[in-house]
Every structure is written in C-alpha cells, then in structure tokens.
JSON list of C-alpha atoms in Angstrom, two decimals:
[
{"chain": "A", "resi": 1, "resn": "MET", "atom": "CA", "xyz": [-21.79, -7.03, -3.60]},
{"chain": "A", "resi": 2, "resn": "GLU", "atom": "CA", "xyz": [-22.99, -8.30, -6.99]},
{"chain": "A", "resi": 3, "resn": "ASN", "atom": "CA", "xyz": [-20.15, -10.42, -8.03]},
{"chain": "A", "resi": 4, "resn": "VAL", "atom": "CA", "xyz": [-18.08, -12.15, -4.94]},
{"chain": "A", "resi": 5, "resn": "GLN", "atom": "CA", "xyz": [-15.27, -13.16, -7.39]},
{"chain": "A", "resi": 6, "resn": "ASN", "atom": "CA", "xyz": [-14.10, -9.39, -7.51]},
{"chain": "A", "resi": 7, "resn": "LEU", "atom": "CA", "xyz": [-13.16, -9.80, -3.89]},
{"chain": "A", "resi": 8, "resn": "ASP", "atom": "CA", "xyz": [-10.08, -10.93, -5.18]},
{"chain": "A", "resi": 9, "resn": "ASP", "atom": "CA", "xyz": [-9.12, -7.56, -6.35]},
{"chain": "A", "resi": 10, "resn": "VAL", "atom": "CA", "xyz": [-8.55, -6.87, -2.46]},
{"chain": "A", "resi": 11, "resn": "VAL", "atom": "CA", "xyz": [-5.22, -8.15, -0.60]},
{"chain": "A", "resi": 12, "resn": "VAL", "atom": "CA", "xyz": [-4.73, -7.50, 3.09]},
{"chain": "A", "resi": 13, "resn": "VAL", "atom": "CA", "xyz": [-1.13, -6.69, 3.94]},
{"chain": "A", "resi": 14, "resn": "LEU", "atom": "CA", "xyz": [0.10, -6.96, 7.74]},
{"chain": "A", "resi": 15, "resn": "VAL", "atom": "CA", "xyz": [3.13, -5.30, 8.15]},
{"chain": "A", "resi": 16, "resn": "ARG", "atom": "CA", "xyz": [5.08, -6.26, 11.28]},
{"chain": "A", "resi": 17, "resn": "ALA", "atom": "CA", "xyz": [2.46, -7.99, 12.69]},
{"chain": "A", "resi": 18, "resn": "ARG", "atom": "CA", "xyz": [3.85, -10.10, 15.76]},
{"chain": "A", "resi": 19, "resn": "ASN", "atom": "CA", "xyz": [1.01, -11.84, 17.64]},
{"chain": "A", "resi": 20, "resn": "PRO", "atom": "CA", "xyz": [-0.22, -14.96, 16.05]},
{"chain": "A", "resi": 21, "resn": "ASN", "atom": "CA", "xyz": [-3.43, -14.56, 17.70]},
{"chain": "A", "resi": 22, "resn": "ASN", "atom": "CA", "xyz": [-4.21, -11.22, 15.88]},
{"chain": "A", "resi": 23, "resn": "ILE", "atom": "CA", "xyz": [-2.99, -12.78, 12.77]},
{"chain": "A", "resi": 24, "resn": "GLY", "atom": "CA", "xyz": [-5.64, -15.42, 13.21]},
{"chain": "A", "resi": 25, "resn": "ALA", "atom": "CA", "xyz": [-8.17, -12.83, 13.86]},
{"chain": "A", "resi": 26, "resn": "VAL", "atom": "CA", "xyz": [-7.44, -10.93, 10.69]},
{"chain": "A", "resi": 27, "resn": "ALA", "atom": "CA", "xyz": [-7.52, -14.40, 8.87]},
{"chain": "A", "resi": 28, "resn": "ARG", "atom": "CA", "xyz": [-10.89, -14.99, 10.38]},
{"chain": "A", "resi": 29, "resn": "ALA", "atom": "CA", "xyz": [-12.51, -11.62, 9.50]},
{"chain": "A", "resi": 30, "resn": "MET", "atom": "CA", "xyz": [-11.26, -12.20, 5.81]},
{"chain": "A", "resi": 31, "resn": "HIS", "atom": "CA", "xyz": [-12.86, -15.67, 5.89]},
{"chain": "A", "resi": 32, "resn": "ASP", "atom": "CA", "xyz": [-16.14, -14.25, 7.29]},
{"chain": "A", "resi": 33, "resn": "PHE", "atom": "CA", "xyz": [-16.38, -11.35, 4.66]},
{"chain": "A", "resi": 34, "resn": "GLY", "atom": "CA", "xyz": [-15.32, -13.44, 1.77]},
{"chain": "A", "resi": 35, "resn": "PHE", "atom": "CA", "xyz": [-11.86, -12.07, 1.22]},
{"chain": "A", "resi": 36, "resn": "ARG", "atom": "CA", "xyz": [-8.73, -14.62, 0.86]},
{"chain": "A", "resi": 37, "resn": "HIS", "atom": "CA", "xyz": [-5.61, -12.89, -0.07]},
{"chain": "A", "resi": 38, "resn": "LEU", "atom": "CA", "xyz": [-3.49, -12.19, 2.90]},
{"chain": "A", "resi": 39, "resn": "ARG", "atom": "CA", "xyz": [0.18, -11.21, 2.74]},
{"chain": "A", "resi": 40, "resn": "VAL", "atom": "CA", "xyz": [2.39, -10.65, 5.67]},
{"chain": "A", "resi": 41, "resn": "VAL", "atom": "CA", "xyz": [5.50, -8.45, 5.56]},
{"chain": "A", "resi": 42, "resn": "ASN", "atom": "CA", "xyz": [8.12, -9.28, 8.42]},
{"chain": "A", "resi": 43, "resn": "ASP", "atom": "CA", "xyz": [11.75, -10.05, 8.86]},
{"chain": "A", "resi": 44, "resn": "TYR", "atom": "CA", "xyz": [11.12, -13.38, 10.58]},
{"chain": "A", "resi": 45, "resn": "ALA", "atom": "CA", "xyz": [9.12, -16.46, 9.92]},
{"chain": "A", "resi": 46, "resn": "VAL", "atom": "CA", "xyz": [5.43, -15.95, 10.94]},
{"chain": "A", "resi": 47, "resn": "PRO", "atom": "CA", "xyz": [3.91, -18.96, 13.13]},
{"chain": "A", "resi": 48, "resn": "PHE", "atom": "CA", "xyz": [0.90, -19.30, 11.25]},
{"chain": "A", "resi": 49, "resn": "GLU", "atom": "CA", "xyz": [0.19, -22.76, 12.88]},
{"chain": "A", "resi": 50, "resn": "THR", "atom": "CA", "xyz": [-0.16, -21.01, 16.23]},
{"chain": "A", "resi": 51, "resn": "ALA", "atom": "CA", "xyz": [-3.02, -18.62, 14.94]},
{"chain": "A", "resi": 52, "resn": "ARG", "atom": "CA", "xyz": [-5.51, -20.36, 17.07]},
{"chain": "A", "resi": 53, "resn": "SER", "atom": "CA", "xyz": [-8.20, -17.72, 16.60]},
{"chain": "A", "resi": 54, "resn": "ALA", "atom": "CA", "xyz": [-8.47, -18.30, 12.63]},
{"chain": "A", "resi": 55, "resn": "VAL", "atom": "CA", "xyz": [-11.58, -20.45, 13.27]},
{"chain": "A", "resi": 56, "resn": "ASP", "atom": "CA", "xyz": [-12.56, -21.83, 9.90]},
{"chain": "A", "resi": 57, "resn": "ALA", "atom": "CA", "xyz": [-10.04, -19.59, 8.30]},
{"chain": "A", "resi": 58, "resn": "SER", "atom": "CA", "xyz": [-7.37, -22.27, 7.69]},
{"chain": "A", "resi": 59, "resn": "ALA", "atom": "CA", "xyz": [-7.81, -21.78, 3.84]},
{"chain": "A", "resi": 60, "resn": "VAL", "atom": "CA", "xyz": [-6.94, -18.04, 4.30]},
{"chain": "A", "resi": 61, "resn": "LEU", "atom": "CA", "xyz": [-3.99, -18.99, 6.37]},
{"chain": "A", "resi": 62, "resn": "ASP", "atom": "CA", "xyz": [-2.80, -21.89, 4.10]},
{"chain": "A", "resi": 63, "resn": "GLY", "atom": "CA", "xyz": [-2.93, -19.29, 1.13]},
{"chain": "A", "resi": 64, "resn": "ALA", "atom": "CA", "xyz": [-0.97, -16.45, 3.09]},
{"chain": "A", "resi": 65, "resn": "LYS", "atom": "CA", "xyz": [2.26, -15.19, 1.52]},
{"chain": "A", "resi": 66, "resn": "THR", "atom": "CA", "xyz": [5.34, -13.76, 3.36]},
{"chain": "A", "resi": 67, "resn": "PHE", "atom": "CA", "xyz": [7.20, -11.02, 2.00]},
{"chain": "A", "resi": 68, "resn": "ALA", "atom": "CA", "xyz": [10.54, -9.15, 3.28]},
{"chain": "A", "resi": 69, "resn": "GLY", "atom": "CA", "xyz": [9.39, -5.74, 2.35]},
{"chain": "A", "resi": 70, "resn": "VAL", "atom": "CA", "xyz": [6.18, -3.50, 1.36]},
{"chain": "A", "resi": 71, "resn": "ALA", "atom": "CA", "xyz": [7.36, -3.14, -2.24]},
{"chain": "A", "resi": 72, "resn": "GLU", "atom": "CA", "xyz": [7.38, -6.91, -2.95]},
{"chain": "A", "resi": 73, "resn": "ALA", "atom": "CA", "xyz": [4.09, -7.30, -1.23]},
{"chain": "A", "resi": 74, "resn": "VAL", "atom": "CA", "xyz": [2.21, -4.75, -3.24]},
{"chain": "A", "resi": 75, "resn": "ALA", "atom": "CA", "xyz": [4.16, -4.98, -6.38]},
{"chain": "A", "resi": 76, "resn": "ASP", "atom": "CA", "xyz": [1.12, -6.38, -8.43]},
{"chain": "A", "resi": 77, "resn": "CYS", "atom": "CA", "xyz": [-1.28, -3.69, -6.88]},
{"chain": "A", "resi": 78, "resn": "THR", "atom": "CA", "xyz": [-2.50, -0.53, -8.69]},
{"chain": "A", "resi": 79, "resn": "LEU", "atom": "CA", "xyz": [-4.08, 1.17, -5.50]},
{"chain": "A", "resi": 80, "resn": "VAL", "atom": "CA", "xyz": [-2.28, 1.02, -1.90]},
{"chain": "A", "resi": 81, "resn": "VAL", "atom": "CA", "xyz": [-4.35, 2.28, 0.85]},
{"chain": "A", "resi": 82, "resn": "GLY", "atom": "CA", "xyz": [-2.62, 2.79, 4.37]},
{"chain": "A", "resi": 83, "resn": "THR", "atom": "CA", "xyz": [-4.41, 2.57, 7.65]},
{"chain": "A", "resi": 84, "resn": "THR", "atom": "CA", "xyz": [-3.55, 4.94, 10.36]},
{"chain": "A", "resi": 85, "resn": "ALA", "atom": "CA", "xyz": [-4.75, 6.25, 13.85]},
{"chain": "A", "resi": 86, "resn": "VAL", "atom": "CA", "xyz": [-3.52, 9.71, 12.78]},
{"chain": "A", "resi": 87, "resn": "GLY", "atom": "CA", "xyz": [-2.84, 10.91, 16.30]},
{"chain": "A", "resi": 88, "resn": "GLU", "atom": "CA", "xyz": [-0.08, 13.72, 16.24]},
{"chain": "A", "resi": 89, "resn": "ARG", "atom": "CA", "xyz": [1.84, 12.40, 13.49]},
{"chain": "A", "resi": 90, "resn": "ALA", "atom": "CA", "xyz": [2.66, 14.48, 10.76]},
{"chain": "A", "resi": 91, "resn": "LEU", "atom": "CA", "xyz": [1.22, 12.84, 7.68]},
{"chain": "A", "resi": 92, "resn": "GLN", "atom": "CA", "xyz": [2.15, 13.48, 3.96]},
{"chain": "A", "resi": 93, "resn": "HIS", "atom": "CA", "xyz": [-0.80, 11.71, 2.44]},
{"chain": "A", "resi": 94, "resn": "PRO", "atom": "CA", "xyz": [-4.54, 12.56, 2.15]},
{"chain": "A", "resi": 95, "resn": "VAL", "atom": "CA", "xyz": [-6.50, 10.81, 4.88]},
{"chain": "A", "resi": 96, "resn": "TYR", "atom": "CA", "xyz": [-10.21, 9.84, 4.71]},
{"chain": "A", "resi": 97, "resn": "ALA", "atom": "CA", "xyz": [-12.35, 8.53, 7.13]},
{"chain": "A", "resi": 98, "resn": "LEU", "atom": "CA", "xyz": [-13.36, 4.95, 6.63]},
{"chain": "A", "resi": 99, "resn": "ALA", "atom": "CA", "xyz": [-16.83, 5.32, 5.15]},
{"chain": "A", "resi": 100, "resn": "ASP", "atom": "CA", "xyz": [-15.21, 8.09, 2.52]},
{"chain": "A", "resi": 101, "resn": "ALA", "atom": "CA", "xyz": [-12.43, 5.86, 1.83]},
{"chain": "A", "resi": 102, "resn": "GLY", "atom": "CA", "xyz": [-14.65, 2.92, 1.04]},
{"chain": "A", "resi": 103, "resn": "GLU", "atom": "CA", "xyz": [-16.48, 4.92, -1.48]},
{"chain": "A", "resi": 104, "resn": "ARG", "atom": "CA", "xyz": [-13.26, 6.14, -2.80]},
{"chain": "A", "resi": 105, "resn": "ILE", "atom": "CA", "xyz": [-11.90, 2.81, -3.29]},
{"chain": "A", "resi": 106, "resn": "GLY", "atom": "CA", "xyz": [-15.12, 1.48, -5.06]},
{"chain": "A", "resi": 107, "resn": "ARG", "atom": "CA", "xyz": [-14.61, 4.68, -7.57]},
{"chain": "A", "resi": 108, "resn": "GLU", "atom": "CA", "xyz": [-11.04, 4.09, -8.18]},
{"chain": "A", "resi": 109, "resn": "MET", "atom": "CA", "xyz": [-10.94, 0.37, -8.39]},
{"chain": "A", "resi": 110, "resn": "ALA", "atom": "CA", "xyz": [-13.80, -0.19, -10.66]},
{"chain": "A", "resi": 111, "resn": "GLY", "atom": "CA", "xyz": [-12.17, -2.43, -13.12]},
{"chain": "A", "resi": 112, "resn": "GLN", "atom": "CA", "xyz": [-8.78, -0.89, -12.34]},
{"chain": "A", "resi": 113, "resn": "GLY", "atom": "CA", "xyz": [-6.96, -3.85, -10.81]},
{"chain": "A", "resi": 114, "resn": "ARG", "atom": "CA", "xyz": [-6.02, -4.77, -7.42]},
{"chain": "A", "resi": 115, "resn": "VAL", "atom": "CA", "xyz": [-5.99, -2.80, -4.20]},
{"chain": "A", "resi": 116, "resn": "ALA", "atom": "CA", "xyz": [-3.88, -3.53, -1.19]},
{"chain": "A", "resi": 117, "resn": "LEU", "atom": "CA", "xyz": [-4.94, -2.47, 2.37]},
{"chain": "A", "resi": 118, "resn": "LEU", "atom": "CA", "xyz": [-2.03, -2.08, 4.56]},
{"chain": "A", "resi": 119, "resn": "PHE", "atom": "CA", "xyz": [-1.92, -2.43, 8.47]},
{"chain": "A", "resi": 120, "resn": "GLY", "atom": "CA", "xyz": [0.76, -1.71, 10.44]},
{"chain": "A", "resi": 121, "resn": "SER", "atom": "CA", "xyz": [2.23, -3.27, 13.65]},
{"chain": "A", "resi": 122, "resn": "GLU", "atom": "CA", "xyz": [0.03, -3.65, 16.70]},
{"chain": "A", "resi": 123, "resn": "LYS", "atom": "CA", "xyz": [2.31, -1.21, 18.57]},
{"chain": "A", "resi": 124, "resn": "THR", "atom": "CA", "xyz": [3.75, 1.29, 16.12]},
{"chain": "A", "resi": 125, "resn": "GLY", "atom": "CA", "xyz": [1.49, 1.30, 13.13]},
{"chain": "A", "resi": 126, "resn": "LEU", "atom": "CA", "xyz": [3.44, 1.95, 9.81]},
{"chain": "A", "resi": 127, "resn": "SER", "atom": "CA", "xyz": [6.50, 3.80, 9.55]},
{"chain": "A", "resi": 128, "resn": "ASN", "atom": "CA", "xyz": [6.92, 6.69, 7.18]},
{"chain": "A", "resi": 129, "resn": "ASP", "atom": "CA", "xyz": [8.91, 4.50, 4.84]},
{"chain": "A", "resi": 130, "resn": "GLU", "atom": "CA", "xyz": [6.16, 1.92, 4.81]},
{"chain": "A", "resi": 131, "resn": "LEU", "atom": "CA", "xyz": [3.56, 5.02, 4.25]},
{"chain": "A", "resi": 132, "resn": "SER", "atom": "CA", "xyz": [5.41, 6.08, 1.41]},
{"chain": "A", "resi": 133, "resn": "HIS", "atom": "CA", "xyz": [4.27, 3.21, -0.83]},
{"chain": "A", "resi": 134, "resn": "CYS", "atom": "CA", "xyz": [0.58, 4.40, -0.13]},
{"chain": "A", "resi": 135, "resn": "HIS", "atom": "CA", "xyz": [-1.59, 6.41, -2.41]},
{"chain": "A", "resi": 136, "resn": "TRP", "atom": "CA", "xyz": [-3.45, 7.70, 0.41]},
{"chain": "A", "resi": 137, "resn": "LEU", "atom": "CA", "xyz": [-4.52, 6.66, 3.91]},
{"chain": "A", "resi": 138, "resn": "LEU", "atom": "CA", "xyz": [-7.93, 5.69, 5.70]},
{"chain": "A", "resi": 139, "resn": "THR", "atom": "CA", "xyz": [-8.65, 6.05, 9.56]},
{"chain": "A", "resi": 140, "resn": "ILE", "atom": "CA", "xyz": [-11.35, 4.61, 11.44]},
{"chain": "A", "resi": 141, "resn": "PRO", "atom": "CA", "xyz": [-12.98, 7.45, 13.50]},
{"chain": "A", "resi": 142, "resn": "MET", "atom": "CA", "xyz": [-13.01, 6.62, 17.02]},
{"chain": "A", "resi": 143, "resn": "GLN", "atom": "CA", "xyz": [-14.38, 8.37, 20.21]},
{"chain": "A", "resi": 144, "resn": "GLU", "atom": "CA", "xyz": [-11.98, 10.32, 22.19]},
{"chain": "A", "resi": 145, "resn": "HIS", "atom": "CA", "xyz": [-11.44, 9.24, 25.88]},
{"chain": "A", "resi": 146, "resn": "GLU", "atom": "CA", "xyz": [-9.58, 11.32, 28.58]},
{"chain": "A", "resi": 147, "resn": "GLY", "atom": "CA", "xyz": [-6.17, 9.87, 29.26]},
{"chain": "A", "resi": 148, "resn": "VAL", "atom": "CA", "xyz": [-5.92, 8.16, 26.14]},
{"chain": "A", "resi": 149, "resn": "ARG", "atom": "CA", "xyz": [-3.62, 10.05, 23.48]},
{"chain": "A", "resi": 150, "resn": "HIS", "atom": "CA", "xyz": [-4.27, 7.97, 20.47]},
{"chain": "A", "resi": 151, "resn": "PRO", "atom": "CA", "xyz": [-7.41, 5.78, 20.45]},
{"chain": "A", "resi": 152, "resn": "SER", "atom": "CA", "xyz": [-6.81, 2.61, 18.20]},
{"chain": "A", "resi": 153, "resn": "MET", "atom": "CA", "xyz": [-8.33, -0.62, 17.62]},
{"chain": "A", "resi": 154, "resn": "ASN", "atom": "CA", "xyz": [-6.91, -4.14, 17.88]},
{"chain": "A", "resi": 155, "resn": "LEU", "atom": "CA", "xyz": [-5.39, -5.36, 14.53]},
{"chain": "A", "resi": 156, "resn": "GLY", "atom": "CA", "xyz": [-8.11, -8.03, 14.05]},
{"chain": "A", "resi": 157, "resn": "GLN", "atom": "CA", "xyz": [-11.00, -5.49, 15.02]},
{"chain": "A", "resi": 158, "resn": "ALA", "atom": "CA", "xyz": [-9.50, -2.96, 12.54]},
{"chain": "A", "resi": 159, "resn": "VAL", "atom": "CA", "xyz": [-9.14, -5.45, 9.43]},
{"chain": "A", "resi": 160, "resn": "ALA", "atom": "CA", "xyz": [-12.77, -6.58, 10.21]},
{"chain": "A", "resi": 161, "resn": "VAL", "atom": "CA", "xyz": [-14.21, -3.12, 10.48]},
{"chain": "A", "resi": 162, "resn": "CYS", "atom": "CA", "xyz": [-12.54, -2.21, 7.09]},
{"chain": "A", "resi": 163, "resn": "LEU", "atom": "CA", "xyz": [-13.65, -5.26, 5.33]},
{"chain": "A", "resi": 164, "resn": "TYR", "atom": "CA", "xyz": [-17.19, -4.91, 6.56]},
{"chain": "A", "resi": 165, "resn": "GLU", "atom": "CA", "xyz": [-17.00, -1.41, 4.87]},
{"chain": "A", "resi": 166, "resn": "LEU", "atom": "CA", "xyz": [-16.07, -2.49, 1.67]},
{"chain": "A", "resi": 167, "resn": "VAL", "atom": "CA", "xyz": [-18.69, -5.45, 1.69]},
{"chain": "A", "resi": 168, "resn": "ARG", "atom": "CA", "xyz": [-21.37, -3.11, 2.91]},
{"chain": "A", "resi": 169, "resn": "GLY", "atom": "CA", "xyz": [-20.75, 0.01, 0.60]},
{"chain": "A", "resi": 170, "resn": "VAL", "atom": "CA", "xyz": [-18.70, -0.81, -2.36]},
{"chain": "A", "resi": 171, "resn": "GLU", "atom": "CA", "xyz": [-19.42, -2.69, -5.75]},
{"chain": "A", "resi": 172, "resn": "PHE", "atom": "CA", "xyz": [-16.25, -4.16, -7.17]},
{"chain": "A", "resi": 173, "resn": "ARG", "atom": "CA", "xyz": [-16.80, -4.33, -11.21]},
{"chain": "A", "resi": 174, "resn": "GLY", "atom": "CA", "xyz": [-14.50, -6.26, -13.30]},
{"chain": "A", "resi": 175, "resn": "ASP", "atom": "CA", "xyz": [-15.83, -5.30, -16.74]},
{"chain": "A", "resi": 176, "resn": "ALA", "atom": "CA", "xyz": [-12.68, -3.38, -17.95]},
{"chain": "A", "resi": 177, "resn": "GLY", "atom": "CA", "xyz": [-9.15, -3.87, -18.13]},
{"chain": "A", "resi": 178, "resn": "SER", "atom": "CA", "xyz": [-6.52, -2.38, -15.76]},
{"chain": "A", "resi": 179, "resn": "ASP", "atom": "CA", "xyz": [-4.89, 0.89, -17.02]},
{"chain": "A", "resi": 180, "resn": "ALA", "atom": "CA", "xyz": [-3.24, 2.06, -13.57]},
{"chain": "A", "resi": 181, "resn": "ALA", "atom": "CA", "xyz": [0.35, 1.57, -13.07]},
{"chain": "A", "resi": 182, "resn": "THR", "atom": "CA", "xyz": [0.91, -1.39, -10.57]},
{"chain": "A", "resi": 183, "resn": "ALA", "atom": "CA", "xyz": [3.04, -0.94, -7.20]},
{"chain": "A", "resi": 184, "resn": "GLY", "atom": "CA", "xyz": [5.93, -2.89, -8.95]},
{"chain": "A", "resi": 185, "resn": "GLU", "atom": "CA", "xyz": [6.11, -0.45, -11.97]},
{"chain": "A", "resi": 186, "resn": "VAL", "atom": "CA", "xyz": [6.04, 2.63, -9.43]},
{"chain": "A", "resi": 187, "resn": "GLU", "atom": "CA", "xyz": [8.98, 0.84, -7.62]},
{"chain": "A", "resi": 188, "resn": "ARG", "atom": "CA", "xyz": [10.92, 0.40, -10.85]},
{"chain": "A", "resi": 189, "resn": "LEU", "atom": "CA", "xyz": [10.38, 4.07, -11.89]},
{"chain": "A", "resi": 190, "resn": "THR", "atom": "CA", "xyz": [11.26, 5.27, -8.49]},
{"chain": "A", "resi": 191, "resn": "ALA", "atom": "CA", "xyz": [14.57, 3.28, -8.67]},
{"chain": "A", "resi": 192, "resn": "LEU", "atom": "CA", "xyz": [15.43, 4.97, -12.03]},
{"chain": "A", "resi": 193, "resn": "PHE", "atom": "CA", "xyz": [14.25, 8.31, -10.81]},
{"chain": "A", "resi": 194, "resn": "ALA", "atom": "CA", "xyz": [16.81, 8.09, -7.85]},
{"chain": "A", "resi": 195, "resn": "GLU", "atom": "CA", "xyz": [19.48, 6.91, -10.17]},
{"chain": "A", "resi": 196, "resn": "MET", "atom": "CA", "xyz": [19.08, 9.91, -12.43]},
{"chain": "A", "resi": 197, "resn": "LEU", "atom": "CA", "xyz": [19.12, 12.61, -9.58]},
{"chain": "A", "resi": 198, "resn": "GLU", "atom": "CA", "xyz": [22.34, 10.81, -8.54]},
{"chain": "A", "resi": 199, "resn": "GLU", "atom": "CA", "xyz": [24.12, 10.94, -11.97]},
{"chain": "A", "resi": 200, "resn": "THR", "atom": "CA", "xyz": [22.96, 14.55, -12.81]},
{"chain": "A", "resi": 201, "resn": "GLY", "atom": "CA", "xyz": [24.33, 15.59, -9.18]},
{"chain": "A", "resi": 202, "resn": "TYR", "atom": "CA", "xyz": [20.92, 16.64, -7.69]},
{"chain": "A", "resi": 203, "resn": "THR", "atom": "CA", "xyz": [21.42, 14.44, -4.58]},
{"chain": "A", "resi": 204, "resn": "LYS", "atom": "CA", "xyz": [24.66, 16.50, -3.58]},
{"chain": "A", "resi": 205, "resn": "ARG", "atom": "CA", "xyz": [23.17, 19.85, -4.12]},
{"chain": "A", "resi": 206, "resn": "HIS", "atom": "CA", "xyz": [19.92, 19.00, -2.48]},
{"chain": "A", "resi": 207, "resn": "PRO", "atom": "CA", "xyz": [20.28, 15.94, -0.16]},
{"chain": "A", "resi": 208, "resn": "ALA", "atom": "CA", "xyz": [17.22, 16.78, 1.90]},
{"chain": "A", "resi": 209, "resn": "ASN", "atom": "CA", "xyz": [15.09, 16.21, -1.09]},
{"chain": "A", "resi": 210, "resn": "CYS", "atom": "CA", "xyz": [16.19, 12.93, -2.11]},
{"chain": "A", "resi": 211, "resn": "ASP", "atom": "CA", "xyz": [15.23, 10.42, 0.58]},
{"chain": "A", "resi": 212, "resn": "GLU", "atom": "CA", "xyz": [13.92, 7.36, -1.06]},
{"chain": "A", "resi": 213, "resn": "ALA", "atom": "CA", "xyz": [10.64, 7.56, 0.56]},
{"chain": "A", "resi": 214, "resn": "GLN", "atom": "CA", "xyz": [10.25, 10.97, -0.73]},
{"chain": "A", "resi": 215, "resn": "ILE", "atom": "CA", "xyz": [10.99, 10.19, -4.35]},
{"chain": "A", "resi": 216, "resn": "ARG", "atom": "CA", "xyz": [8.65, 7.08, -4.01]},
{"chain": "A", "resi": 217, "resn": "ARG", "atom": "CA", "xyz": [5.68, 9.57, -2.68]},
{"chain": "A", "resi": 218, "resn": "LEU", "atom": "CA", "xyz": [6.56, 11.81, -5.64]},
{"chain": "A", "resi": 219, "resn": "VAL", "atom": "CA", "xyz": [6.20, 9.13, -8.22]},
{"chain": "A", "resi": 220, "resn": "VAL", "atom": "CA", "xyz": [2.86, 7.99, -6.31]},
{"chain": "A", "resi": 221, "resn": "ARG", "atom": "CA", "xyz": [1.29, 11.29, -6.31]},
{"chain": "A", "resi": 222, "resn": "MET", "atom": "CA", "xyz": [1.68, 11.48, -10.10]},
{"chain": "A", "resi": 223, "resn": "GLY", "atom": "CA", "xyz": [-1.13, 9.03, -10.44]},
{"chain": "A", "resi": 224, "resn": "LEU", "atom": "CA", "xyz": [0.61, 7.18, -13.49]},
{"chain": "A", "resi": 225, "resn": "LYS", "atom": "CA", "xyz": [-1.23, 4.90, -15.99]},
{"chain": "A", "resi": 226, "resn": "ALA", "atom": "CA", "xyz": [0.16, 1.81, -17.12]},
{"chain": "A", "resi": 227, "resn": "ASP", "atom": "CA", "xyz": [1.07, 3.31, -20.51]},
{"chain": "A", "resi": 228, "resn": "ASP", "atom": "CA", "xyz": [2.72, 6.14, -18.96]},
{"chain": "A", "resi": 229, "resn": "VAL", "atom": "CA", "xyz": [5.48, 4.02, -17.33]},
{"chain": "A", "resi": 230, "resn": "PRO", "atom": "CA", "xyz": [7.54, 3.11, -20.38]},
{"chain": "A", "resi": 231, "resn": "VAL", "atom": "CA", "xyz": [7.32, 6.59, -21.54]},
{"chain": "A", "resi": 232, "resn": "TRP", "atom": "CA", "xyz": [8.79, 8.11, -18.42]},
{"chain": "A", "resi": 233, "resn": "MET", "atom": "CA", "xyz": [11.36, 5.19, -18.07]},
{"chain": "A", "resi": 234, "resn": "GLY", "atom": "CA", "xyz": [12.37, 6.17, -21.76]},
{"chain": "A", "resi": 235, "resn": "VAL", "atom": "CA", "xyz": [12.74, 9.68, -20.61]},
{"chain": "A", "resi": 236, "resn": "LEU", "atom": "CA", "xyz": [14.81, 9.01, -17.58]},
{"chain": "A", "resi": 237, "resn": "ARG", "atom": "CA", "xyz": [16.88, 6.51, -19.37]},
{"chain": "A", "resi": 238, "resn": "GLN", "atom": "CA", "xyz": [17.72, 9.29, -22.03]},
{"chain": "A", "resi": 239, "resn": "VAL", "atom": "CA", "xyz": [18.61, 11.64, -19.59]},
{"chain": "A", "resi": 240, "resn": "LEU", "atom": "CA", "xyz": [21.06, 9.05, -18.03]},
{"chain": "A", "resi": 241, "resn": "TRP", "atom": "CA", "xyz": [22.39, 8.45, -21.60]},
{"chain": "A", "resi": 242, "resn": "LYS", "atom": "CA", "xyz": [23.09, 11.92, -22.25]},
{"chain": "A", "resi": 243, "resn": "VAL", "atom": "CA", "xyz": [24.60, 12.69, -18.70]},
{"chain": "A", "resi": 244, "resn": "ARG", "atom": "CA", "xyz": [26.94, 9.84, -18.80]},
{"chain": "A", "resi": 245, "resn": "GLY", "atom": "CA", "xyz": [28.55, 11.50, -22.03]},
{"chain": "A", "resi": 246, "resn": "ARG", "atom": "CA", "xyz": [26.99, 8.78, -24.46]},
{"chain": "A", "resi": 247, "resn": "GLY", "atom": "CA", "xyz": [24.98, 11.47, -26.17]},
{"chain": "A", "resi": 248, "resn": "GLU", "atom": "CA", "xyz": [27.40, 13.80, -27.08]},
{"chain": "A", "resi": 249, "resn": "GLY", "atom": "CA", "xyz": [26.63, 15.32, -30.51]},
{"chain": "A", "resi": 250, "resn": "ALA", "atom": "CA", "xyz": [23.17, 13.77, -30.78]},
{"chain": "A", "resi": 251, "resn": "GLU", "atom": "CA", "xyz": [20.08, 15.79, -31.67]}
]
C-alpha cells in the first residue's frame, strides 16, 4: 500500500452485531491493518466499553459511529460491498470470491470515493433488505465439512481476513475526484422512484415488483455517476408533475 491515508476510503459496517467481544475483535483487526472507520447499525446502544478484545484499538472504538439503519450508515459511500457465506440462499447480486473481490474493489475504487464493507450478524448474516443496499457481494471460500451445512467464520476473523486481502493486494489511489453516486444519492433516487411508481398506479397493477428493496436493487444496478443523479431526479419529478395534473397543456 503506497499511501496509507487512502485506507480512509474504507469503512467497516457491522449490522446487528451483538457480541461486544466480536466488536472488539473487529476493532483490533482494523487497528492492526491500519483501518479506522467503524460503523455499527443496531436498534440498541452498543456497549463499546465492554469490548475487551480490542487490545490497542481504543481509538477505533472511540471513533466508532452508530446508525439506526444501513441507508444512513452507507450514505456517503460510492461502493457498498456485502459479505455472505452464500449457503443455499437465493442471492440477487453478483458474488465474488475474496481474492477477486479485492482486485475488483481496487479497480472500482481507484480515486472513486469511499467503499463500505458490510458484515451481518453473527447468527443470520445480512437480511435481503440489508443486501439490497449492496452493489455486489463477496464471500470467503471455506472448506466444506461433513455435517456442517453452511461453514462460516467468526465475525472478527472474517473482518480480519477481508482487510488483510485489501492491504495485501489492492492499491488505493486518491489522485482523482469522485464521480460515482453515493449511497445517499442512490437512496434519495430510490425514494423518488417509489413515489413515482405509486403516483402512476404502477404499484397497484404490479405490486410484486414494487418492494422497496427491489426498487433499490434496480437503482443500484444502474451504476449511476454523480452527474447522472440530478438528471434522473429531474426526469422523475417531471413525471410526477405531469401525473398530478400540473402539466396539462404543457409541451
């Protein structure tokens, strides 16, 4: 890694992590590999003071931020990558093995803003709604064992392995401005898209296609640039204006 300051382009987001020791292990791994931005999504206060496994990582824990939802936690990120053990789940995203994912992050994020790595709860991983915020997923290849349906790592171990892969094989460069849409912009466009579908009556005719997570995945797959967002927002607002009867007689 030529420029350690570019590690600030990476944030680790823990979604519904409940074990303070696991959170501490994550903070320690982040400290050891030079990452410092930890975000926790939970519906209750996380007892950071009990994360005893965070040896020498107090700065990471002190700087950790808590959020009520994934959308808020990744709002300033231009690339959101989820983690999964795959198993038998029907996934609606491209999935890359960790080594390939590390190279892909390097290519997509060179001078392109901030990347969020999402890790789900220790027991259930990321939900479909949480996954809908992701552009694509990564998985850590593991040895299959007889009698174990879905092998998976401890949360702290998984974070450590992923961060090591980034440090080992990815060069983050900060020599260009960001031109990819942030997750916050994607979320605002998703909300406007949903509003347009409701106003045009599409949601009544095709309710199976209008789940919020489905709409978000559709917008994410568009791969929008920052300059695209105001154009699409303007188009959708014009549709709403017309549908609501304010554009009658307009050319």
